[in-house]
């Protein structure tokens, strides 16, 4: 007879498989043919002996393969060792961490910063530590799982406003005495941007803190993302695993907030610190992205090219202007089928299914980077149009396409 847990696991996995929602890892390896010219050709990897162009990474500027950054990591490891050896409050906090914190503060105008090993732990630590059962917190309907998990752990009362709706947010702020409003700068699954300036003004009016998860905006999005960011945003969470191409995250805010987190955030206190080599790498990547604005320009050109080709081929995009370009299919199985058929053509895109996105809105999540070559983007769109019509996903009429792309 199987144990209770074995029975539960088998039943849950069976149900997920039946719904087309089972998640499985894929072992990817390096495309050695590419390495001779690593930083100037489209990102690729090998899976089961075959090479694919990668349209599903968050390495928006292509920094993960920049040779100078590999050297920065190497030098960091030679200088400090390969690991931090302890949690930050023991002996895991070094001048490499401090230098990165100072650079991030200089870039954003915040007073102080605190480093974490991932954006997930930064968000959960922030939410769990900052809020308790006495707080009412207002958050966009689509904020990331790490924010929701942290808020649930905190015991705060959570009120959700309609995605990117100022009216809905204002209604909640007017109705409840709110401690903070939380949103993302660029939404990870929809690719659209929050109205940062307007939400900030609402928060000021209602004396609520404005917290922004900037995972997908930092180092790529203009507007608020400069030394004046702190004037609009009270707490900004930036991650190093997306546009900076490396790993880790920081919470940026007032000195009082950071001191409070240092003394109380369990994820910070009871966990081995980000390695100094990774801190040195993230510092080098931050400086590299600032020194190479042409990468952001190239990313914008690639986004525009992709959108134009999709419009011409009547491929129904969601209307995002960022590197994240979703294509809603709806049905989870059909989404997987489209992704698999694209793979047969050497194109790898993300197939995103519930619970990551709401039921009925399974989608392809196509991400563009500065490193994609124009011909690979053209091949991706051509294959996309072919596969969608073969699988029976309706293409848009030209009129709808024009609406979608306004
Ligand atoms: C909006 C958002 N916030 C936070 C995270 C977590 O960041 P990390 O990947 O560094 O854990 C992610 C990444 O998946 C994200 O998309």
PDB file of C-alpha atoms and ligand atoms in Angstrom, residues 58 117-121 123 143-147 184 186-189 213-216 237 239-242 247-249 365, ligand 1:
ATOM      1  CA  UNK A  58      15.006  37.496 -19.918  1.00  0.00           C
ATOM      2  CA  UNK A 117      20.227  36.032  -3.837  1.00  0.00           C
ATOM      3  CA  UNK A 118      17.059  36.276  -5.961  1.00  0.00           C
ATOM      4  CA  UNK A 119      14.196  38.583  -6.750  1.00  0.00           C
ATOM      5  CA  UNK A 120      11.813  36.015  -5.310  1.00  0.00           C
ATOM      6  CA  UNK A 121      13.445  36.171  -1.876  1.00  0.00           C
ATOM      7  CA  UNK A 123      10.044  40.355  -2.677  1.00  0.00           C
ATOM      8  CA  UNK A 143       1.651  41.175  -9.524  1.00  0.00           C
ATOM      9  CA  UNK A 144       4.223  38.390  -9.283  1.00  0.00           C
ATOM     10  CA  UNK A 145       3.783  35.223  -7.202  1.00  0.00           C
ATOM     11  CA  UNK A 146       6.633  36.249  -4.871  1.00  0.00           C
ATOM     12  CA  UNK A 147       4.735  39.393  -3.852  1.00  0.00           C
ATOM     13  CA  UNK A 184       5.347  45.999 -11.374  1.00  0.00           C
ATOM     14  CA  UNK A 186       6.821  45.851 -16.681  1.00  0.00           C
ATOM     15  CA  UNK A 187       4.398  42.965 -16.174  1.00  0.00           C
ATOM     16  CA  UNK A 188       6.229  39.702 -16.577  1.00  0.00           C
ATOM     17  CA  UNK A 189       3.548  37.802 -18.489  1.00  0.00           C
ATOM     18  CA  UNK A 213       8.781  45.465  -8.539  1.00  0.00           C
ATOM     19  CA  UNK A 214      11.155  46.613 -11.280  1.00  0.00           C
ATOM     20  CA  UNK A 215      12.403  43.137 -12.235  1.00  0.00           C
ATOM     21  CA  UNK A 216      11.672  43.534 -15.950  1.00  0.00           C
ATOM     22  CA  UNK A 237      12.952  46.013  -6.146  1.00  0.00           C
ATOM     23  CA  UNK A 239      16.716  42.066 -10.069  1.00  0.00           C
ATOM     24  CA  UNK A 240      20.013  41.141 -11.698  1.00  0.00           C
ATOM     25  CA  UNK A 241      18.767  37.992 -13.457  1.00  0.00           C
ATOM     26  CA  UNK A 242      16.883  39.770 -16.252  1.00  0.00           C
ATOM     27  CA  UNK A 247      21.780  36.719 -10.661  1.00  0.00           C
ATOM     28  CA  UNK A 248      20.480  38.296  -7.458  1.00  0.00           C
ATOM     29  CA  UNK A 249      18.352  41.284  -6.506  1.00  0.00           C
ATOM     30  CA  UNK A 365       5.617  34.419 -24.205  1.00  0.00           C
TER      31      UNK A 365
HETATM   32  C1  LIG B   1       8.025  40.461 -11.791  1.00  0.00           C
HETATM   33  C2  LIG B   1       9.020  39.541 -11.183  1.00  0.00           C
HETATM   34  N1  LIG B   1       9.424  39.770  -9.926  1.00  0.00           N
HETATM   35  C3  LIG B   1      10.316  38.971  -9.317  1.00  0.00           C
HETATM   36  C4  LIG B   1      10.851  37.891  -9.973  1.00  0.00           C
HETATM   37  C5  LIG B   1      11.815  37.007  -9.263  1.00  0.00           C
HETATM   38  O1  LIG B   1      13.118  37.354  -9.610  1.00  0.00           O
HETATM   39  P1  LIG B   1      14.247  36.240  -9.592  1.00  0.00           P
HETATM   40  O2  LIG B   1      14.129  35.491 -10.870  1.00  0.00           O
HETATM   41  O3  LIG B   1      15.524  37.014  -9.460  1.00  0.00           O
HETATM   42  O4  LIG B   1      13.985  35.372  -8.411  1.00  0.00           O
HETATM   43  C6  LIG B   1      10.491  37.626 -11.288  1.00  0.00           C
HETATM   44  C7  LIG B   1      11.106  36.512 -12.027  1.00  0.00           C
HETATM   45  O5  LIG B   1      10.572  35.541 -12.363  1.00  0.00           O
HETATM   46  C8  LIG B   1       9.536  38.456 -11.907  1.00  0.00           C
HETATM   47  O6  LIG B   1       9.113  38.205 -13.147  1.00  0.00           O
END
